[in-house]
Amino acid sequence: MRQARTSGTSTDSDQNQATGQNLSTDRKITISNHGGFKEKLAKMESTLNQANSSTSSTTIDWLVPHPFVCEKQFEFCGHPLNIARYFGGNLGFSASIWESALVLCQYFEQEKISFSGRKVIELGSGTGIVGILAVLLGGDVTMTDKENVLSQIEHNVSTNIPSTFRHRSKVCALSWGKDHIKFPADYDFILGSDIVYTSLTYPLLLETLLHLSNEPTIIYLASKLRTGNQSTTFHETLLPQHFNCQLVHRVEDKNINVYKVSKLGSKRRDDLLM
């Protein structure tokens, strides 16, 4: 397997955290250019960052004739992270480190969020960067995604979580609206970054969130608001039918919102649905 390795330190000042600057697209990185991988990677990441609900998740696969691994370095809450992405392996958009994931990690750092002793599940983990940080912040974390993405997450778990903490991490396949009932309904936290991306999945995502949560559950969703995918409708119309949905952080230049969500009591839901 040909490999292209990137490196870059992602330590942000408090001011940069507050303004949402210095995300992965802003950091200087160096990439081995064997076989023109530098140009291919730039083209792929441009495609990924401009993606909307009409873009096929297989769009990027033709850009890379040979699969390769690309790594980036970050630091959040004092924890250095080395995150690998598997390009050209039919992972589609799951090979990207989404800006929303970095914004959510920065939010945890900015607000000094602790998951110590708490039961956490992450939906659409992708590279696992958010779930891995939650483990390092004390949580017992289940990271979930489609079956073909799990090896990427498992690699990043083994690279970034010390063996003494690894018993607090689990990687599982979860298909929204299908096998969510196999999971418990008592999580303290549910995490998701850029999982609100196509209206076709909104009913399945809602069904999954409703099953996994109870009234004390706190849900953090970081979402890039894209034209054409009705993401605003999801947060402002669909979610409030079942959940309290509060905008707690916004990165204006990235058009990314962080929402803190909690389940409505049964009486309140009945009143809203009447």
XYZ file of N, CA and C in Angstrom:
822
model
N 0.842 -1.195 0.000
C 0.000 0.000 0.000
C 0.877 1.245 0.000
N 0.670 2.154 -0.931
C 1.398 3.411 -0.921
C 0.856 4.282 0.199
N 1.735 5.026 0.793
C 1.306 5.861 1.895
C 1.713 7.304 1.654
N 0.822 8.216 2.041
C 1.157 9.637 2.082
C 0.909 10.089 3.492
N 1.879 10.696 4.091
C 1.782 11.079 5.500
C 1.756 12.596 5.612
N 0.841 13.098 6.409
C 0.808 14.526 6.672
C 1.133 14.753 8.121
N 1.663 15.896 8.390
C 1.908 16.247 9.786
C 1.620 17.719 9.967
N 1.183 18.086 11.151
C 0.908 19.476 11.446
C 0.432 19.578 12.863
N 0.898 20.546 13.605
C 0.500 20.689 14.993
C -0.717 21.572 15.064
N -1.726 21.147 15.840
C -3.007 21.810 15.848
C -3.290 22.526 17.152
N -2.268 22.967 17.857
C -2.488 23.650 19.117
C -3.032 25.042 18.846
N -4.208 25.366 19.440
C -4.846 26.657 19.202
C -4.814 27.499 20.466
N -4.697 28.794 20.318
C -4.814 29.708 21.446
C -6.267 29.819 21.838
N -6.515 30.397 23.051
C -7.895 30.571 23.495
C -8.668 31.442 22.523
N -8.011 32.455 21.952
C -8.693 33.333 21.003
C -9.093 32.564 19.764
N -8.214 31.723 19.255
C -8.531 30.949 18.068
C -9.642 29.969 18.335
N -9.673 29.372 19.541
C -10.752 28.455 19.880
C -12.081 29.182 19.850
N -12.092 30.414 20.378
C -13.341 31.151 20.458
C -13.848 31.550 19.089
N -12.949 31.841 18.163
C -13.377 32.297 16.845
C -13.492 31.177 15.839
N -13.039 29.985 16.219
C -13.133 28.854 15.308
C -12.050 28.832 14.264
N -10.956 29.591 14.472
C -9.869 29.605 13.502
C -8.956 28.408 13.713
N -8.017 28.236 12.772
C -6.984 27.204 12.858
C -7.554 25.797 12.864
N -8.583 25.572 12.080
C -9.046 24.212 11.874
C -8.116 23.547 10.879
N -8.406 22.283 10.556
C -7.450 21.508 9.766
C -7.153 22.153 8.421
N -8.135 22.831 7.803
C -7.915 23.436 6.501
C -7.041 24.679 6.599
N -6.830 25.207 7.819
C -6.036 26.407 7.989
C -4.597 26.098 8.399
N -4.325 24.892 8.800
C -3.011 24.558 9.314
C -2.063 24.162 8.204
N -0.809 24.540 8.367
C 0.211 24.161 7.401
C 0.557 22.695 7.580
N 0.477 21.930 6.501
C 0.823 20.521 6.551
C 1.767 20.219 5.402
N 2.556 19.181 5.561
C 3.433 18.736 4.484
C 3.054 17.325 4.105
N 3.044 17.047 2.816
C 2.564 15.772 2.309
C 3.575 15.213 1.325
N 3.901 13.952 1.489
C 4.742 13.278 0.511
C 4.021 13.276 -0.827
N 4.737 13.571 -1.918
C 4.087 13.731 -3.211
C 4.351 12.560 -4.147
N 4.562 11.353 -3.596
C 4.755 10.185 -4.434
C 3.521 9.960 -5.298
N 3.726 9.838 -6.589
C 2.615 9.561 -7.496
C 1.619 10.690 -7.601
N 2.045 11.924 -7.269
C 1.125 13.056 -7.363
C 0.065 13.061 -6.283
N 0.325 12.413 -5.120
C -0.687 12.315 -4.074
C -1.047 13.677 -3.495
N -0.080 14.627 -3.509
C -0.375 15.943 -2.943
C -1.536 16.602 -3.687
N -1.471 16.566 -5.012
C -2.538 17.171 -5.811
C -3.849 16.404 -5.648
N -3.754 15.069 -5.620
C -4.969 14.256 -5.464
C -5.631 14.520 -4.116
N -4.815 14.615 -3.058
C -5.372 14.846 -1.735
C -6.030 16.215 -1.653
N -5.385 17.228 -2.242
C -5.976 18.566 -2.246
C -7.315 18.561 -2.969
N -7.380 17.825 -4.089
C -8.625 17.753 -4.850
C -9.702 17.025 -4.063
N -9.307 15.942 -3.380
C -10.266 15.198 -2.573
C -10.824 16.049 -1.451
N -9.943 16.742 -0.722
C -10.412 17.507 0.417
C -11.272 18.675 -0.035
N -10.985 19.243 -1.201
C -11.847 20.282 -1.751
C -13.229 19.719 -2.049
N -13.262 18.509 -2.639
C -14.542 17.852 -2.925
C -15.315 17.603 -1.646
N -14.627 17.105 -0.616
C -15.279 16.786 0.645
C -15.839 18.027 1.319
N -15.066 19.106 1.355
C -15.492 20.307 2.052
C -16.629 21.021 1.343
N -16.790 20.772 0.035
C -17.874 21.393 -0.716
C -19.079 20.471 -0.854
N -18.997 19.294 -0.228
C -20.052 18.292 -0.404
C -21.375 18.782 0.163
N -22.469 18.381 -0.509
C -23.786 18.616 0.059
C -24.602 17.347 -0.105
N -25.901 17.428 0.146
C -26.710 16.212 0.198
C -26.835 15.522 -1.147
N -26.542 16.223 -2.231
C -26.680 15.605 -3.547
C -25.413 14.904 -3.994
N -24.347 14.988 -3.178
C -23.071 14.403 -3.563
C -22.992 12.955 -3.138
N -22.619 12.088 -4.035
C -22.488 10.671 -3.713
C -21.286 10.436 -2.835
N -21.421 9.507 -1.868
C -20.314 9.204 -0.964
C -19.195 8.468 -1.665
N -19.417 8.040 -2.903
C -18.362 7.344 -3.635
C -17.617 8.276 -4.586
N -17.973 9.581 -4.578
C -17.383 10.528 -5.515
C -15.870 10.529 -5.463
N -15.294 10.437 -4.260
C -13.852 10.610 -4.124
C -13.064 9.367 -4.499
N -13.686 8.205 -4.593
C -12.921 6.974 -4.774
C -12.141 6.950 -6.084
N -12.695 7.520 -7.149
C -12.005 7.481 -8.438
C -10.779 8.383 -8.466
N -10.670 9.298 -7.509
C -9.540 10.217 -7.489
C -8.238 9.532 -7.083
N -8.336 8.363 -6.441
C -7.142 7.693 -5.931
C -7.040 6.300 -6.532
N -6.101 6.075 -7.469
C -5.976 4.759 -8.087
C -5.478 3.701 -7.118
N -4.721 4.106 -6.080
C -4.194 3.166 -5.097
C -4.537 3.677 -3.698
N -5.120 2.823 -2.853
C -5.433 3.249 -1.489
C -4.173 3.690 -0.746
N -4.317 4.696 0.119
C -3.189 5.114 0.947
C -3.711 5.701 2.247
N -2.823 5.757 3.222
C -3.161 6.279 4.538
C -2.566 7.672 4.693
N -3.357 8.580 5.188
C -2.910 9.944 5.425
C -3.163 10.266 6.896
N -2.202 10.868 7.564
C -2.331 11.164 8.984
C -2.197 12.662 9.249
N -2.947 13.126 10.231
C -2.835 14.511 10.695
C -2.715 14.517 12.212
N -2.011 15.514 12.712
C -1.823 15.650 14.145
C -2.622 16.830 14.672
N -3.250 16.629 15.830
C -4.047 17.658 16.490
C -3.720 17.639 17.975
N -4.160 18.668 18.670
C -4.102 18.658 20.126
C -5.329 19.357 20.672
N -6.070 18.652 21.527
C -7.244 19.210 22.189
C -7.190 18.846 23.665
N -7.507 19.804 24.512
C -7.564 19.564 25.963
C -6.258 18.980 26.486
N -5.152 19.356 25.851
C -3.854 18.858 26.273
C -3.517 17.467 25.795
N -4.363 16.876 24.954
C -4.140 15.520 24.457
C -3.712 15.570 22.988
N -2.499 15.148 22.657
C -2.096 15.060 21.248
C -2.798 13.893 20.568
N -3.294 14.118 19.370
C -4.006 13.090 18.610
C -3.363 12.941 17.240
N -3.143 11.715 16.830
C -2.598 11.409 15.510
C -3.663 10.603 14.766
N -4.371 11.246 13.863
C -5.564 10.659 13.252
C -5.275 10.211 11.822
N -5.474 8.925 11.573
C -5.263 8.343 10.245
C -6.570 8.313 9.473
N -6.437 8.516 8.159
C -7.584 8.422 7.246
C -7.206 7.487 6.111
N -8.128 6.626 5.738
C -7.876 5.631 4.698
C -8.566 6.075 3.412
N -7.799 6.651 2.495
C -8.364 7.130 1.241
C -8.315 6.032 0.183
N -9.348 5.984 -0.652
C -9.391 5.033 -1.747
C -9.795 3.646 -1.329
N -10.335 3.498 -0.134
C -10.737 2.185 0.363
C -12.238 2.037 0.464
N -12.985 2.753 -0.398
C -14.445 2.708 -0.411
C -15.058 3.191 0.901
N -14.352 4.051 1.612
C -14.905 4.644 2.821
C -15.691 5.908 2.518
N -15.556 6.425 1.283
C -16.288 7.631 0.931
C -15.938 8.778 1.863
N -16.968 9.526 2.302
C -16.750 10.693 3.144
C -16.279 10.335 4.548
N -16.368 9.065 4.925
C -15.912 8.657 6.259
C -14.408 8.777 6.412
N -13.688 8.953 5.296
C -12.236 9.127 5.361
C -11.844 10.567 5.660
N -12.819 11.453 5.765
C -12.512 12.859 6.012
C -12.571 13.178 7.503
N -11.710 14.098 7.937
C -11.851 14.698 9.263
C -12.683 15.960 9.063
N -13.958 15.869 9.348
C -14.862 16.973 9.066
C -14.572 18.162 9.977
N -14.733 19.356 9.436
C -14.540 20.571 10.224
C -15.458 20.602 11.440
N -16.657 20.062 11.301
C -17.593 20.038 12.428
C -17.039 19.231 13.595
N -16.315 18.154 13.295
C -15.715 17.345 14.361
C -14.670 18.154 15.121
N -13.876 18.940 14.393
C -12.861 19.765 15.043
C -13.498 20.876 15.864
N -14.572 21.452 15.351
C -15.294 22.481 16.100
C -15.856 21.899 17.394
N -16.394 20.680 17.334
C -16.947 20.055 18.533
C -15.839 19.770 19.558
N -14.697 19.293 19.086
C -13.562 19.069 19.988
C -13.111 20.377 20.632
N -13.065 21.439 19.837
C -12.684 22.746 20.374
C -13.713 23.241 21.388
N -14.983 22.941 21.141
C -16.036 23.337 22.086
C -15.847 22.627 23.424
N -15.539 21.325 23.376
C -15.279 20.588 24.617
C -14.120 21.226 25.387
N -13.097 21.639 24.646
C -11.937 22.267 25.286
C -12.306 23.625 25.862
N -13.002 24.414 25.079
C -13.376 25.769 25.490
C -14.270 25.754 26.724
N -15.213 24.807 26.769
C -16.181 24.738 27.867
C -15.733 23.814 28.995
N -14.543 23.216 28.837
C -14.002 22.300 29.846
C -14.992 21.174 30.164
N -15.532 20.579 29.105
C -16.486 19.477 29.251
C -15.761 18.239 29.773
N -16.347 17.585 30.756
C -15.800 16.333 31.283
C -16.808 15.210 31.066
N -16.306 14.067 30.634
C -17.146 12.882 30.483
C -16.796 11.828 31.535
N -16.127 12.245 32.587
C -15.619 11.312 33.592
C -16.736 10.464 34.193
N -16.579 9.145 34.064
C -17.550 8.216 34.622
C -18.870 8.169 33.886
N -18.964 8.820 32.736
C -20.226 8.891 31.996
C -20.241 7.912 30.825
N -21.446 7.468 30.505
C -21.667 6.526 29.405
C -21.984 7.326 28.143
N -21.149 7.168 27.110
C -21.205 8.022 25.923
C -21.307 7.154 24.677
N -22.093 7.601 23.698
C -22.109 6.958 22.382
C -21.938 8.039 21.321
N -21.124 7.738 20.325
C -20.943 8.649 19.193
C -21.540 8.012 17.953
N -22.331 8.783 17.216
C -22.931 8.328 15.960
C -22.104 8.860 14.794
N -21.927 8.027 13.764
C -21.172 8.455 12.587
C -19.761 8.872 12.933
N -19.027 7.999 13.619
C -17.717 8.367 14.169
C -16.684 8.708 13.104
N -16.740 8.073 11.934
C -15.778 8.376 10.867
C -14.365 7.989 11.248
N -13.543 8.980 11.545
C -12.173 8.706 11.989
C -12.104 8.401 13.477
N -13.161 8.764 14.221
C -13.188 8.523 15.658
C -12.604 9.637 16.496
N -12.249 10.767 15.894
C -11.540 11.809 16.638
C -12.347 12.335 17.821
N -13.662 12.521 17.655
C -14.483 13.052 18.745
C -14.627 12.021 19.860
N -14.938 10.780 19.490
C -15.095 9.729 20.488
C -13.811 9.443 21.239
N -12.688 9.479 20.535
C -11.386 9.256 21.173
C -11.117 10.343 22.208
N -11.396 11.604 21.853
C -11.214 12.689 22.815
C -12.122 12.489 24.026
N -13.354 12.023 23.794
C -14.280 11.784 24.905
C -13.745 10.712 25.855
N -13.084 9.683 25.311
C -12.445 8.669 26.163
C -11.344 9.307 26.995
N -10.509 10.115 26.358
C -9.398 10.762 27.057
C -9.887 11.768 28.094
N -11.137 12.216 27.947
C -11.751 13.118 28.927
C -12.557 12.351 29.964
N -12.345 11.028 30.024
C -12.891 10.233 31.120
C -14.095 9.380 30.816
N -14.634 9.448 29.592
C -15.867 8.743 29.286
C -15.692 7.269 28.970
N -16.770 6.517 29.172
C -16.882 5.153 28.652
C -17.621 5.276 27.327
N -16.907 5.154 26.226
C -17.408 5.614 24.931
C -17.567 4.469 23.942
N -18.743 4.416 23.315
C -18.999 3.514 22.199
C -18.995 4.339 20.919
N -18.056 4.047 20.016
C -17.967 4.746 18.731
C -18.620 3.890 17.662
N -19.522 4.461 16.888
C -20.297 3.683 15.924
C -20.232 4.286 14.533
N -20.351 3.419 13.546
C -20.430 3.830 12.147
C -20.803 2.595 11.346
N -20.752 2.711 10.022
C -21.016 1.560 9.172
C -19.892 0.541 9.308
N -20.204 -0.704 8.974
C -19.266 -1.810 9.166
C -17.921 -1.553 8.501
N -17.941 -0.999 7.273
C -16.683 -0.844 6.529
C -15.790 0.273 7.059
N -16.296 1.061 8.005
C -15.518 2.171 8.566
C -14.814 1.765 9.864
N -15.209 0.649 10.446
C -14.766 0.310 11.796
C -13.258 0.127 11.913
N -12.622 -0.444 10.876
C -11.176 -0.683 10.969
C -10.410 0.638 11.064
N -10.897 1.676 10.392
C -10.263 2.994 10.486
C -10.363 3.529 11.915
N -11.555 3.398 12.516
C -11.743 3.858 13.895
C -10.865 3.058 14.847
N -10.861 1.727 14.670
C -10.081 0.863 15.559
C -8.594 1.200 15.504
N -8.101 1.508 14.292
C -6.693 1.902 14.166
C -6.417 3.160 14.974
N -7.295 4.154 14.854
C -7.081 5.408 15.564
C -7.241 5.252 17.073
N -8.129 4.360 17.486
C -8.266 4.064 18.918
C -6.966 3.482 19.459
N -6.412 2.501 18.750
C -5.191 1.844 19.227
C -3.995 2.794 19.222
N -4.010 3.766 18.304
C -2.907 4.726 18.208
C -2.976 5.805 19.280
N -4.190 6.218 19.640
C -4.349 7.423 20.457
C -4.799 7.194 21.894
N -5.337 6.027 22.193
C -5.805 5.767 23.555
C -4.835 4.815 24.242
N -4.211 5.229 25.340
C -3.288 4.338 26.053
C -3.986 3.043 26.474
N -3.231 1.971 26.523
C -3.808 0.657 26.837
C -4.523 0.655 28.183
N -4.076 1.486 29.117
C -4.710 1.526 30.440
C -6.115 2.120 30.400
N -6.436 2.875 29.330
C -7.760 3.482 29.187
C -8.624 2.768 28.150
N -8.025 1.855 27.402
C -8.707 1.316 26.228
C -9.950 0.506 26.573
N -10.029 0.007 27.807
C -11.221 -0.742 28.213
C -12.452 0.161 28.253
N -12.237 1.478 28.227
C -13.361 2.414 28.222
C -13.785 2.809 26.816
N -13.274 2.124 25.819
C -13.664 2.407 24.431
C -14.193 1.145 23.771
N -15.171 1.336 22.917
C -15.754 0.228 22.161
C -16.083 0.745 20.766
N -15.875 -0.082 19.759
C -16.174 0.288 18.372
C -17.190 -0.706 17.830
N -18.334 -0.205 17.361
C -19.429 -1.079 16.924
C -20.076 -0.534 15.656
N -20.637 -1.440 14.870
C -21.452 -1.037 13.721
C -22.840 -0.649 14.209
N -23.354 0.443 13.675
C -24.720 0.867 13.981
C -25.302 1.521 12.745
N -26.373 0.952 12.247
C -27.094 1.509 11.107
C -28.361 2.173 11.635
N -28.465 3.491 11.454
C -29.575 4.241 12.032
C -30.916 3.672 11.578
N -31.837 3.595 12.522
C -33.184 3.150 12.212
C -33.311 1.668 11.954
N -32.211 0.915 12.091
C -32.252 -0.529 11.827
C -31.847 -1.327 13.057
N -30.572 -1.215 13.443
C -30.115 -2.021 14.573
C -29.876 -1.195 15.836
N -30.424 0.026 15.890
C -30.269 0.859 17.083
C -30.890 0.223 18.313
N -31.904 -0.638 18.104
C -32.581 -1.263 19.244
C -31.690 -2.279 19.954
N -30.565 -2.632 19.344
C -29.606 -3.532 19.995
C -28.773 -2.799 21.040
N -28.873 -1.478 21.054
C -28.071 -0.666 21.962
C -28.919 -0.212 23.144
N -28.286 0.070 24.282
C -29.029 0.522 25.467
C -29.722 1.856 25.234
N -30.607 2.198 26.150
C -31.364 3.446 26.042
C -31.070 4.357 27.229
N -29.856 4.273 27.740
C -29.542 5.018 28.963
C -28.203 5.738 28.888
N -27.846 6.239 27.720
C -26.573 6.947 27.591
C -26.650 8.316 28.268
N -25.552 8.705 28.899
C -25.473 10.040 29.502
C -25.236 11.110 28.440
N -24.454 10.750 27.419
C -24.154 11.678 26.333
C -24.256 10.960 24.994
N -24.762 11.683 23.990
C -24.730 11.237 22.597
C -24.014 12.331 21.808
N -23.043 11.933 20.996
C -22.243 12.891 20.237
C -22.405 12.648 18.743
N -22.422 13.720 17.977
C -22.487 13.588 16.521
C -21.930 14.825 15.845
N -21.076 14.640 14.852
C -20.534 15.775 14.099
C -20.759 15.546 12.611
N -21.437 16.497 11.995
C -21.792 16.444 10.574
C -22.559 15.177 10.223
N -23.473 14.785 11.097
C -24.323 13.627 10.799
C -25.686 14.066 10.260
N -25.928 15.379 10.232
C -27.165 15.912 9.659
C -26.823 16.416 8.266
N -26.810 15.505 7.286
C -26.288 15.874 5.963
C -27.237 15.574 4.813
N -28.254 14.750 5.011
C -29.231 14.504 3.950
C -30.587 14.214 4.567
N -31.620 14.838 4.019
C -32.967 14.683 4.578
C -33.467 13.247 4.492
N -32.860 12.438 3.630
C -33.273 11.036 3.510
C -33.037 10.265 4.803
N -32.038 10.675 5.572
C -31.711 9.944 6.803
C -32.317 10.570 8.054
N -32.984 11.713 7.942
C -33.461 12.402 9.137
C -34.435 11.562 9.964
N -35.426 10.894 9.362
C -36.313 10.051 10.180
C -35.558 8.933 10.891
N -34.560 8.343 10.219
C -33.778 7.263 10.824
C -32.925 7.793 11.973
N -32.337 8.968 11.784
C -31.528 9.574 12.834
C -32.388 9.928 14.045
N -33.558 10.496 13.806
C -34.460 10.832 14.906
C -34.874 9.590 15.685
N -35.220 8.534 14.962
C -35.614 7.279 15.608
C -34.483 6.742 16.482
N -33.269 6.851 15.979
C -32.103 6.367 16.724
C -31.850 7.219 17.962
N -31.912 8.537 17.817
C -31.713 9.429 18.959
C -32.769 9.202 20.034
N -34.006 8.997 19.613
C -35.089 8.767 20.573
C -34.866 7.487 21.362
N -34.377 6.451 20.686
C -34.142 5.183 21.386
C -32.968 5.282 22.356
N -31.884 5.921 21.936
C -30.650 5.916 22.727
C -30.700 6.844 23.934
N -31.647 7.767 23.962
C -31.658 8.813 24.984
C -32.793 8.636 25.979
N -32.599 9.227 27.148
C -33.682 9.428 28.100
C -33.654 10.900 28.505
N -34.506 11.310 29.428
C -34.609 12.743 29.716
C -33.307 13.373 30.224
N -32.491 12.691 31.041
C -31.233 13.322 31.483
C -30.124 13.332 30.428
N -30.292 12.605 29.324
C -29.241 12.505 28.306
C -28.947 13.870 27.684
N -27.668 14.176 27.526
C -27.246 15.389 26.818
C -26.688 14.977 25.461
N -27.194 15.599 24.408
C -26.758 15.319 23.042
C -26.036 16.549 22.511
N -24.823 16.346 22.016
C -24.090 17.426 21.360
C -24.008 17.121 19.871
N -24.553 18.023 19.059
C -24.506 17.888 17.607
C -23.780 19.093 17.020
N -22.729 18.836 16.260
C -22.040 19.895 15.516
C -22.393 19.722 14.046
N -22.962 20.755 13.449
C -23.493 20.627 12.093
C -23.059 21.787 11.215
N -22.570 21.458 10.031
C -22.314 22.472 9.008
C -23.614 22.665 8.240
N -24.100 23.894 8.178
C -25.379 24.174 7.534
C -25.158 24.348 6.040
N -25.629 23.380 5.261
C -25.430 23.397 3.810
C -26.751 23.690 3.110
N -26.657 24.351 1.974
C -27.854 24.604 1.184
C -28.299 23.307 0.532
N -29.593 23.092 0.511
C -30.133 21.952 -0.218
C -30.348 20.701 0.594
N -29.862 20.641 1.853
C -30.059 19.405 2.612
C -31.030 19.571 3.777
N -31.645 20.751 3.896
C -32.662 21.017 4.908
C -32.147 20.796 6.328
N -30.869 21.030 6.558
C -30.321 20.827 7.898
C -30.929 21.801 8.909
N -31.235 23.026 8.459
C -31.879 23.980 9.361
C -33.252 23.479 9.778
N -33.980 22.884 8.847
C -35.289 22.306 9.165
C -35.163 21.213 10.210
N -34.130 20.387 10.104
C -33.935 19.314 11.079
C -33.772 19.887 12.482
N -32.907 20.906 12.619
C -32.605 21.437 13.945
C -33.711 22.333 14.492
N -34.414 23.047 13.604
C -35.383 24.031 14.075
C -36.822 23.534 14.056
N -37.097 22.462 13.311
C -38.474 21.975 13.200
C -38.623 20.524 13.654
N -37.801 19.630 13.118
C -37.959 18.204 13.432
C -37.490 17.866 14.850
N -36.279 18.266 15.196
C -35.759 17.968 16.541
C -36.653 18.521 17.653
N -37.118 19.776 17.566
C -37.912 20.337 18.660
C -39.241 19.627 18.912
N -39.682 18.763 18.016
C -40.888 17.977 18.279
C -40.657 16.954 19.386
N -39.405 16.591 19.610
C -39.073 15.556 20.592
C -37.998 15.983 21.587
N -37.272 17.062 21.268
C -36.117 17.443 22.077
C -36.076 18.950 22.302
N -35.497 19.355 23.432
C -35.058 20.738 23.586
C -33.782 20.897 22.771
N -33.714 21.908 21.936
C -32.561 22.089 21.050
C -32.039 23.514 21.211
N -30.861 23.647 21.780
C -30.276 24.951 22.084
C -28.984 25.149 21.306
N -28.898 26.261 20.580
C -27.655 26.628 19.898
C -26.691 27.197 20.938
N -25.556 26.511 21.152
C -24.628 26.929 22.207
C -23.323 27.502 21.662
N -23.066 27.304 20.371
C -21.807 27.796 19.804
C -21.960 27.877 18.291
N -21.370 28.914 17.711
C -21.421 29.058 16.255
C -20.077 29.568 15.746
N -19.597 28.960 14.669
C -18.405 29.440 13.966
C -18.893 30.050 12.661
N -18.968 31.361 12.634
C -19.637 32.074 11.553
C -18.998 31.800 10.201
N -17.658 31.902 10.123
C -17.013 31.798 8.816
C -17.044 30.376 8.265
N -17.291 29.390 9.125
C -17.419 28.003 8.672
C -18.882 27.587 8.523
N -19.806 28.456 8.987
C -21.237 28.153 8.987
C -21.518 26.839 9.726
N -20.871 26.687 10.879
C -21.016 25.483 11.697
C -21.646 25.863 13.034
N -22.689 25.138 13.420
C -23.359 25.330 14.699
C -23.124 24.132 15.608
N -23.027 24.389 16.903
C -23.023 23.322 17.903
C -24.308 23.449 18.712
N -25.064 22.357 18.766
C -26.332 22.322 19.488
C -26.217 21.420 20.711
N -26.819 21.871 21.805
C -26.965 21.045 23.002
C -28.426 20.627 23.077
N -28.657 19.333 23.061
C -30.000 18.789 22.872
C -30.342 17.868 24.037
N -31.584 17.945 24.505
C -32.058 17.031 25.544
C -33.500 16.641 25.251
N -33.872 15.475 25.712
C -35.175 14.902 25.387
C -36.286 15.602 26.169
N -37.385 15.882 25.491
C -38.548 16.449 26.156
C -39.223 15.399 27.012
N -39.842 15.833 28.108
C -40.678 14.927 28.887
C -41.888 14.512 28.077
N -42.490 13.399 28.411
C -43.594 12.856 27.611
C -44.756 13.828 27.517
N -45.073 14.571 28.594
C -46.183 15.512 28.563
C -45.884 16.665 27.613
N -44.659 17.175 27.669
C -44.272 18.286 26.798
C -44.324 17.868 25.335
N -43.890 16.632 25.031
C -43.952 16.146 23.647
C -45.397 16.057 23.179
N -46.268 15.560 24.041
C -47.681 15.434 23.676
C -48.285 16.802 23.383
N -47.928 17.812 24.184
C -48.454 19.165 23.971
C -48.014 19.720 22.619
N -46.751 19.481 22.259
C -46.228 20.002 20.997
C -46.845 19.315 19.795
N -47.167 18.033 19.932
C -47.666 17.262 18.802
C -49.172 17.384 18.624
N -49.863 18.026 19.565
C -51.319 18.168 19.453
C -51.688 19.205 18.388
